[in-house]
PDB file of C-alpha atoms in Angstrom:
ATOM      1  CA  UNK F 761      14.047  19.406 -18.327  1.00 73.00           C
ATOM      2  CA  UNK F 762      10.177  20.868 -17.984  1.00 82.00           C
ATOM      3  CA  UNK F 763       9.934  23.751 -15.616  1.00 91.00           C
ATOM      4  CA  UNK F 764       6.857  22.393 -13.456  1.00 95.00           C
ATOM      5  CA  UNK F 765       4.711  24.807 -10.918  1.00 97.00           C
ATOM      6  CA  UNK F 766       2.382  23.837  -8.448  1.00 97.00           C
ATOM      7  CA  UNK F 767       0.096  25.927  -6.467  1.00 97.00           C
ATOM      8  CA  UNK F 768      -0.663  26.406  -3.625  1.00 97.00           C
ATOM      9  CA  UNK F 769       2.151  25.231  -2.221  1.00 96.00           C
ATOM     10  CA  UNK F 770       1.312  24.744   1.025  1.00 96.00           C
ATOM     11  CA  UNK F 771      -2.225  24.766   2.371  1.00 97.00           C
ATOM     12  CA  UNK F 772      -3.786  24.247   6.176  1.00 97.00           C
ATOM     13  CA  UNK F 773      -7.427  23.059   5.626  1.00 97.00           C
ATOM     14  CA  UNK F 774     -10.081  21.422   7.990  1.00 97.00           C
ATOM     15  CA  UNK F 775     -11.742  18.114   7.905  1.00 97.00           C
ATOM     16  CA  UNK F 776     -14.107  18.011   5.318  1.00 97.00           C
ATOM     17  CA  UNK F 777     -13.263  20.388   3.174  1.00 97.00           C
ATOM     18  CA  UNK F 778     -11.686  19.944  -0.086  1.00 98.00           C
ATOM     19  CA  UNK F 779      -8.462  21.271  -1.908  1.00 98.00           C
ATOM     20  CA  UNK F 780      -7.718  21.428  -5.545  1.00 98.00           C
ATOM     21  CA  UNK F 781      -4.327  21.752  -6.691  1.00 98.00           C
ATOM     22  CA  UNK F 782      -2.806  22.979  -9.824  1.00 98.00           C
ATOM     23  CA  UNK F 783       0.032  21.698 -11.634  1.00 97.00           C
ATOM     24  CA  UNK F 784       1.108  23.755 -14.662  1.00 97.00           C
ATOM     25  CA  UNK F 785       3.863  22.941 -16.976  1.00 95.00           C
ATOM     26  CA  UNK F 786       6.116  25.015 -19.448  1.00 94.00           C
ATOM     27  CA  UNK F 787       5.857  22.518 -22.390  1.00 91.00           C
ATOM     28  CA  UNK F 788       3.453  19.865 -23.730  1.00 90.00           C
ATOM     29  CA  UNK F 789       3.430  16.820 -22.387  1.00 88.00           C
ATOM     30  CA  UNK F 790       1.583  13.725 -22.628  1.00 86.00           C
ATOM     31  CA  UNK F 791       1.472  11.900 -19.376  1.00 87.00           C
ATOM     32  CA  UNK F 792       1.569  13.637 -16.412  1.00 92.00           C
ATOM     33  CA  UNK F 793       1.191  12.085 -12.817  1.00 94.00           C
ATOM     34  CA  UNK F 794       0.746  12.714  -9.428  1.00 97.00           C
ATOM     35  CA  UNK F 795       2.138  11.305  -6.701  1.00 96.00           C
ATOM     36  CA  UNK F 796       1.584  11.662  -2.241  1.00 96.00           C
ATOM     37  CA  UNK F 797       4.617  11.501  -0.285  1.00 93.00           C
ATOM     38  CA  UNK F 798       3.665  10.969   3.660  1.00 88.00           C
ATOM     39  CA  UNK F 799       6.435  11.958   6.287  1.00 82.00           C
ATOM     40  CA  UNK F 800       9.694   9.578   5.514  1.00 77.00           C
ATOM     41  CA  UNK F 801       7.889   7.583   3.095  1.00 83.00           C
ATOM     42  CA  UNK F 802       8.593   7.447  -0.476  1.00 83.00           C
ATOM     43  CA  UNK F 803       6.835   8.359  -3.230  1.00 90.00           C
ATOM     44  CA  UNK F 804       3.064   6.581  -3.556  1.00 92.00           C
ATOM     45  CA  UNK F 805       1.482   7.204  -7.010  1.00 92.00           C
ATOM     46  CA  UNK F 806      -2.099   7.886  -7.232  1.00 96.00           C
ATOM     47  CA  UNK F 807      -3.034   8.448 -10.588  1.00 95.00           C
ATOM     48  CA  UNK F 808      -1.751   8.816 -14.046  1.00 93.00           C
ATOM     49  CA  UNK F 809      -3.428  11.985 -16.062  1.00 92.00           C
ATOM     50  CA  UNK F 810      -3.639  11.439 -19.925  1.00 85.00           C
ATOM     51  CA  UNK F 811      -5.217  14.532 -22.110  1.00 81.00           C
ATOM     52  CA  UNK F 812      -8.647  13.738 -23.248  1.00 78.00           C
ATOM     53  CA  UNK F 813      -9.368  10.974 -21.497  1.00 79.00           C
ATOM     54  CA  UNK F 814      -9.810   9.708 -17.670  1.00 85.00           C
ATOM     55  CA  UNK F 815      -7.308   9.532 -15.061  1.00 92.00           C
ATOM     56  CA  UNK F 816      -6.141   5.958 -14.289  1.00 93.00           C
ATOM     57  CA  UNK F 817      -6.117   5.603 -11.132  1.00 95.00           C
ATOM     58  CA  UNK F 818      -3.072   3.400  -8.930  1.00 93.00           C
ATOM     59  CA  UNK F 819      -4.581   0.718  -6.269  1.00 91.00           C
ATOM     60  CA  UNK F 820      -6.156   2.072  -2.891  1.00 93.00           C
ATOM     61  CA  UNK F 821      -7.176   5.427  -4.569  1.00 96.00           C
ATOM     62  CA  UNK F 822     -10.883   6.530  -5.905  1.00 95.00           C
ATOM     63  CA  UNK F 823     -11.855   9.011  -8.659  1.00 95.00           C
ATOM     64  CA  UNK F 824     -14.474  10.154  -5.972  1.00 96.00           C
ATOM     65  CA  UNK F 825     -11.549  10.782  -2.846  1.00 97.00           C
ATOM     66  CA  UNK F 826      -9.079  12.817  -5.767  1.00 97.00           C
ATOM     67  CA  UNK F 827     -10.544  13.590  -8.616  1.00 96.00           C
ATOM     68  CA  UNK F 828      -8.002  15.133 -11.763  1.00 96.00           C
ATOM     69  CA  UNK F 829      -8.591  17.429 -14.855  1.00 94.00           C
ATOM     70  CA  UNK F 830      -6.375  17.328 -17.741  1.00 94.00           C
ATOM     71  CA  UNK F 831      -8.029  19.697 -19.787  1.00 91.00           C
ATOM     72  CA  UNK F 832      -4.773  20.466 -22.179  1.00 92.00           C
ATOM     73  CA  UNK F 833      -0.957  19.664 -22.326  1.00 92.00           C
ATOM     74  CA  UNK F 834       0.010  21.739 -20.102  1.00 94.00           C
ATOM     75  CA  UNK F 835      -2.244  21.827 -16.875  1.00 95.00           C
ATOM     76  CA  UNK F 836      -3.602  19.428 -14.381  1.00 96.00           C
ATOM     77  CA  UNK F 837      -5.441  19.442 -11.243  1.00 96.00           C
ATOM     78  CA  UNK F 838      -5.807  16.897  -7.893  1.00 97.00           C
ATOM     79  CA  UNK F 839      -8.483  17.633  -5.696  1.00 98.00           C
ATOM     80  CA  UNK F 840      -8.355  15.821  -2.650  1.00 98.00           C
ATOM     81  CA  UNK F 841     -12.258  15.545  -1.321  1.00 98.00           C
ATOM     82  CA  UNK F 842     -13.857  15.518   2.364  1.00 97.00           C
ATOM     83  CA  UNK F 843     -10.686  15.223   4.029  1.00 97.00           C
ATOM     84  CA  UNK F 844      -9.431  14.027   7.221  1.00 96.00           C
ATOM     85  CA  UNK F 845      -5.946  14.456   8.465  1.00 95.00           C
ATOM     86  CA  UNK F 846      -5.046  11.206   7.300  1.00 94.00           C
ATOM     87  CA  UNK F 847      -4.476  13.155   3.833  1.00 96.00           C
ATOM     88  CA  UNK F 848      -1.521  15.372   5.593  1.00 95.00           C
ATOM     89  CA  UNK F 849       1.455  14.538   2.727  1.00 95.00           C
ATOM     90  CA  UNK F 850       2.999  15.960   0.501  1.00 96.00           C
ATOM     91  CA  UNK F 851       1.118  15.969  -3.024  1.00 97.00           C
ATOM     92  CA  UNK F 852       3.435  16.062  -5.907  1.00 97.00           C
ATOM     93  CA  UNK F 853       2.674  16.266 -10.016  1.00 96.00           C
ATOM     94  CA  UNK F 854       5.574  14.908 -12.395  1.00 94.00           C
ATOM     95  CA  UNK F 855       5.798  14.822 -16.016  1.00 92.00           C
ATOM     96  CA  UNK F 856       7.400  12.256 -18.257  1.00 83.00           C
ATOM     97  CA  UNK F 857      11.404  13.377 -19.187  1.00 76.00           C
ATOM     98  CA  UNK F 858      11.687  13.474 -23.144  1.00 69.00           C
ATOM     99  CA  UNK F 859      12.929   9.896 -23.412  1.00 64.00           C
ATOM    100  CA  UNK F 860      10.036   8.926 -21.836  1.00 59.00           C
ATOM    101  CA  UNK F 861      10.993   6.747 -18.704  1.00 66.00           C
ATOM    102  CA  UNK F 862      11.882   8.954 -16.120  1.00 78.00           C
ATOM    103  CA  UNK F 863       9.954  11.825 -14.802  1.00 86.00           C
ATOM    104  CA  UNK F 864      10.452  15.246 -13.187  1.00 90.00           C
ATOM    105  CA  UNK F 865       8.468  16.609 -10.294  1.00 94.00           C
ATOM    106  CA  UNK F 866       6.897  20.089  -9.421  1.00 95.00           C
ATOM    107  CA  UNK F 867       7.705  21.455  -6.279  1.00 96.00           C
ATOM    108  CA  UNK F 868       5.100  19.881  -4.040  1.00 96.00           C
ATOM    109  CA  UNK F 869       2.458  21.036  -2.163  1.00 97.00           C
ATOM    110  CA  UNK F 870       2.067  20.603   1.694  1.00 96.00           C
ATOM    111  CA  UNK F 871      -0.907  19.748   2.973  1.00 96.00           C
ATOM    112  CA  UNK F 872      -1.731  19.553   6.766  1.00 96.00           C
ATOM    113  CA  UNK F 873      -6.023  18.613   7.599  1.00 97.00           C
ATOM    114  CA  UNK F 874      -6.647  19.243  10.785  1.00 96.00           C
TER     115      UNK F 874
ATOM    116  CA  UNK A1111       9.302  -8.868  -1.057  1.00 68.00           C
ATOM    117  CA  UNK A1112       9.422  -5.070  -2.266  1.00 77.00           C
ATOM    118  CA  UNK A1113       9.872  -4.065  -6.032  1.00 90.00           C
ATOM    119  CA  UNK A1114      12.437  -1.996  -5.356  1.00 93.00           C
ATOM    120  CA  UNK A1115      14.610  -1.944  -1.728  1.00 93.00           C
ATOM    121  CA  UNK A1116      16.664   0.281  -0.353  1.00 93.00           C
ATOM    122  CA  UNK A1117      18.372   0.301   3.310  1.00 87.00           C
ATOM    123  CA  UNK A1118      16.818   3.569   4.660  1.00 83.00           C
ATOM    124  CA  UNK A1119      20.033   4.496   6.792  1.00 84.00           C
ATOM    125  CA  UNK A1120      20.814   6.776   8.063  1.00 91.00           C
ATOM    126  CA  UNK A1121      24.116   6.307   6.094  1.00 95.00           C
ATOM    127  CA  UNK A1122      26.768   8.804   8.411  1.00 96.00           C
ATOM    128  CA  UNK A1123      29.742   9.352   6.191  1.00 96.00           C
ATOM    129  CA  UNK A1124      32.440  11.504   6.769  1.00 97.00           C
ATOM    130  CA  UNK A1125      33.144  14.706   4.498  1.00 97.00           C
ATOM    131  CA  UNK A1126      35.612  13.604   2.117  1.00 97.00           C
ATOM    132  CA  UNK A1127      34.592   9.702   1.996  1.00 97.00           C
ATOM    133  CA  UNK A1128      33.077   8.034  -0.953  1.00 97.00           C
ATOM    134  CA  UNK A1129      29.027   7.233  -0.258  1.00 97.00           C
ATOM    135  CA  UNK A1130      27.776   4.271  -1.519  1.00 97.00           C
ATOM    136  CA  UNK A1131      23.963   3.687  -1.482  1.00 97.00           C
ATOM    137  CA  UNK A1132      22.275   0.423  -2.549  1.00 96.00           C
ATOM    138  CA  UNK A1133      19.336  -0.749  -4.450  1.00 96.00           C
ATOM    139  CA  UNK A1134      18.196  -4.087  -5.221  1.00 96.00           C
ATOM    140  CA  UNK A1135      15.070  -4.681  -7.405  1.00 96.00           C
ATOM    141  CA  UNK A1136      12.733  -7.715  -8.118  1.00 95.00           C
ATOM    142  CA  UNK A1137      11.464  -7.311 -11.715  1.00 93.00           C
ATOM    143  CA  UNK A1138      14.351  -8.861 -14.032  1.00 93.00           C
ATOM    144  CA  UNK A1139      12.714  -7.481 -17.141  1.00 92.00           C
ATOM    145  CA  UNK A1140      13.739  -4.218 -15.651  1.00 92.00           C
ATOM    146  CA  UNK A1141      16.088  -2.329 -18.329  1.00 87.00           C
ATOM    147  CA  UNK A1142      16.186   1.818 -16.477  1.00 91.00           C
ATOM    148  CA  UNK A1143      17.448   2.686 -13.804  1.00 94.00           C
ATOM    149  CA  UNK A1144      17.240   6.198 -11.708  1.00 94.00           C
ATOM    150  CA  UNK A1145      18.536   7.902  -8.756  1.00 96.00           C
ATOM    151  CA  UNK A1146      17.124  10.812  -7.238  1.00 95.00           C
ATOM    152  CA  UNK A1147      18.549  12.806  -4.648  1.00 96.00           C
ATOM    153  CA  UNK A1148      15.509  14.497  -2.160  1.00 95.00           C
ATOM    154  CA  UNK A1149      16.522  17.603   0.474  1.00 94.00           C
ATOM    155  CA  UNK A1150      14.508  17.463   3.316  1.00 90.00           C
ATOM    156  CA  UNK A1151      10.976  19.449   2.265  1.00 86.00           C
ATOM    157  CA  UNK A1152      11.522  19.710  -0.918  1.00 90.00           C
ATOM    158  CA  UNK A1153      10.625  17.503  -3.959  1.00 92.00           C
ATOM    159  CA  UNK A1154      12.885  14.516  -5.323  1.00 93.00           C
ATOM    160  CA  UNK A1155      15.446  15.747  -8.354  1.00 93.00           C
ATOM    161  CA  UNK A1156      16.724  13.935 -10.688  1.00 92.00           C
ATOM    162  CA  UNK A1157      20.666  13.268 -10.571  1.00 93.00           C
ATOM    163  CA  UNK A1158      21.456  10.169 -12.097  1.00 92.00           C
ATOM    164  CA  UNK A1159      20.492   7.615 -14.683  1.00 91.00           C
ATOM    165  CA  UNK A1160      22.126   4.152 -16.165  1.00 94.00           C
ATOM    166  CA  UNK A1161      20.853   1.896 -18.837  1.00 92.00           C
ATOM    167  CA  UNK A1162      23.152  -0.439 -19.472  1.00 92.00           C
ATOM    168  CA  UNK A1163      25.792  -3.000 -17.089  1.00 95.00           C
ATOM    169  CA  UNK A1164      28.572  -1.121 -15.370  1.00 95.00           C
ATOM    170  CA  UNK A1165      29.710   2.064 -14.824  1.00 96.00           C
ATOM    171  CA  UNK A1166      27.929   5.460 -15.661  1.00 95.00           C
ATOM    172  CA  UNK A1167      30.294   8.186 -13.914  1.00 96.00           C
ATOM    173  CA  UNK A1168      28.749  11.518 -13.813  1.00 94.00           C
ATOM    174  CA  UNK A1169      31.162  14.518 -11.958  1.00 96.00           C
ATOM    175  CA  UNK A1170      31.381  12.946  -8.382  1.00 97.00           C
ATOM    176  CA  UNK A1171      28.410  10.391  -8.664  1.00 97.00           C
ATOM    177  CA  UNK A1172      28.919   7.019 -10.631  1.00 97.00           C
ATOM    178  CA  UNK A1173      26.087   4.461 -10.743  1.00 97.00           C
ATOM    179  CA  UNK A1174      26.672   0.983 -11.209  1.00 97.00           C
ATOM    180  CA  UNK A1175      24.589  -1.464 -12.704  1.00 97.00           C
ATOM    181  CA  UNK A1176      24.408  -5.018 -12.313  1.00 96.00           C
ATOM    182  CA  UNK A1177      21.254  -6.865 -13.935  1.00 95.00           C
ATOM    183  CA  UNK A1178      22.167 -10.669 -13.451  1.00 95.00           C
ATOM    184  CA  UNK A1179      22.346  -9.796  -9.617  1.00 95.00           C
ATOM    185  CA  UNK A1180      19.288  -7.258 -10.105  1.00 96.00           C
ATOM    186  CA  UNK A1181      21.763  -4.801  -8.242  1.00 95.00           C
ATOM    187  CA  UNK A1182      21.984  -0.483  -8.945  1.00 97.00           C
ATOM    188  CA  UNK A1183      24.290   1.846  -6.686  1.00 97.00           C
ATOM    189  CA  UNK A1184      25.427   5.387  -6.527  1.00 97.00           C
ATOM    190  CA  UNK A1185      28.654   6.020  -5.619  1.00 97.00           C
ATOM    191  CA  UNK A1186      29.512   9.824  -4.230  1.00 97.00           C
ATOM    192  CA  UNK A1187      33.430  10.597  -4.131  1.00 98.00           C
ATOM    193  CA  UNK A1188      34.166  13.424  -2.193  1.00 97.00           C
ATOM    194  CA  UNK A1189      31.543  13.772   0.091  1.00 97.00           C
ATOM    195  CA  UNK A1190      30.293  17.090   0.832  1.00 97.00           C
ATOM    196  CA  UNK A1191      27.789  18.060   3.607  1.00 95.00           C
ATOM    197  CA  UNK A1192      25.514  19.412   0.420  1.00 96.00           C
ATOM    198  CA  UNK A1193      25.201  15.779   0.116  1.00 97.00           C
ATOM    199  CA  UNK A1194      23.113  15.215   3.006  1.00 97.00           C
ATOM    200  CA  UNK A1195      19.595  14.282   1.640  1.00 96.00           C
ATOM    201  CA  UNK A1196      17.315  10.855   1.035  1.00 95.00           C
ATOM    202  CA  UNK A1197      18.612   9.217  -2.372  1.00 97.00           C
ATOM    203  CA  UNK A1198      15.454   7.419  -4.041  1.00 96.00           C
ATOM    204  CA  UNK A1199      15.969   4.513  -6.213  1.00 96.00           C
ATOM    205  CA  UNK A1200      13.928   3.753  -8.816  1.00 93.00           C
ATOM    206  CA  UNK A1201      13.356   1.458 -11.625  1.00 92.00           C
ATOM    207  CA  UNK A1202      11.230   0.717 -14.848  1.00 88.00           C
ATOM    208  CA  UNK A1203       9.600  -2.065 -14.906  1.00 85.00           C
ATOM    209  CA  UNK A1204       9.112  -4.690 -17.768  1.00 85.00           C
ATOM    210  CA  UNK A1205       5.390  -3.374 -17.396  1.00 82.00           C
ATOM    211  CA  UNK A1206       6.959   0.416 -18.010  1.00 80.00           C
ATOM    212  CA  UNK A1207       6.157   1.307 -14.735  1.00 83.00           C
ATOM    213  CA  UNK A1208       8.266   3.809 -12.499  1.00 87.00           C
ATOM    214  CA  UNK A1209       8.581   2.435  -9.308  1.00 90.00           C
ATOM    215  CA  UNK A1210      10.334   3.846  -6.408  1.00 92.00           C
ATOM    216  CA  UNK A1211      12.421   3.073  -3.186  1.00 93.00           C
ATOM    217  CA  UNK A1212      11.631   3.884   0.081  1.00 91.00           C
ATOM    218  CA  UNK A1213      14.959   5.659  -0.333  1.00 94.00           C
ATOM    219  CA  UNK A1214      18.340   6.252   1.919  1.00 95.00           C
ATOM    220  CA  UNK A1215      19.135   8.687   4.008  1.00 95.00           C
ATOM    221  CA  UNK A1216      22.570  10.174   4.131  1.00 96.00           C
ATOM    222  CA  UNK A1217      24.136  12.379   6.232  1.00 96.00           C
ATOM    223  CA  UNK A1218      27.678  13.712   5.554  1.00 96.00           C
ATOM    224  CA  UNK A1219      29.100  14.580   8.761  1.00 94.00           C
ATOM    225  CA  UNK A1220      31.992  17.850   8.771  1.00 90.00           C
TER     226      UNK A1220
END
């Protein structure tokens, strides 16, 4: 399976502000995605990030609120804008396994807005 | 109703007992199948996957797989207190899309 890194990995920012998180991969891979996790929920996908081309982005979330780079195979970032401690979750990138259906996640990255 | 449901427990089994954690699904075009096991703060890892009707058994983990009643489980033999984490179902759908359970916890009690 990929080795996946995400940084920071845990981040306490004020309302307002915005964070940009880095996913970083040890192979190629097409699709990558990331995903929020709130406390005890499950796994909420926001967007799916393609090389070359624009993120497609799930119901409920905005290019303007998370924007995502995909400038090679390897690398992707989230940055969650002007945020409001509604955005508190967990933020998590996954790539596509080689078969192609399931996926493997990164570590996460905590994010409390106060 | 949801995609994909799971019971979100908590499932209290005692060390030594088999587990068994449920999923039902809505899309019938589904054809993968995945559990995940996720330890509190840390991110969901992959521990199981079944394709086809029946029985997939895996060390102490089987899944089953039932598609005419739309039905995937994860059996654990042996429970250990290791064990203790939310289990994530989740399922490709005829569209290709990953979807996920709200997930179970379990909690394997000494």
């Amino acid at each position: 399976s990929a080795v996946i890194s995400q940084k920071p990995s845990r981040d306490i920012c004020q309302r307002g502000t915005s964070l940009t998180i880095q996913c970083q991969v040890d192979s190629q891979v097409t699709m990558m995605f990331w995903y929020r996790q709130q406390p005890g929920q499950s796994l909420t996908l926001i967007a799916t990030a393609n090389q070359g081309s624009e993120a497609t982005y799930e119901s409920g979330f905005v290019i303007d609120k998370f924007p995502i780079s995909r400038p090679n195979l390897t690398f992707s970032t989230l940055t969650v804008s002007n945020m409001s401690p509604e955005d508190s979750s967990i933020y998590l990138c996954s790539v596509e396994a080689e078969r192609g259906e399931t996926q493997y996640f990164g570590p996460g990255t905590r994010l409390l807005v106060l | 109703q949801k995609e994909v449901e799971q019971n979100s427990g908590p499932l209290s089994v005692p060390e030594g007992a088999i587990a068994s954690l449920n999923c039902t699904y809505s899309d019938r075009g589904s054809q993968s199948f995945f559990w995940y096991r996720q330890y509190s703060g840390k991110s969901p890892e992959l521990i199981m996957f079944i394709y086809s009707n029946g029985d997939k058994e895996d060390g102490r983990f089987t899944a089953q797989l039932n598609k005419a009643s739309q039905y995937v489980s994860l059996l654990i033999r042996d429970s250990q207190p290791s064990d203790s984490a939310t289990y994530l179902c989740a399922v490709v759908s005829s569209a290709s899309k990953i979807i996920f359970g709200s997930g179970t916890r379990l909690s394997i009690r000494p």
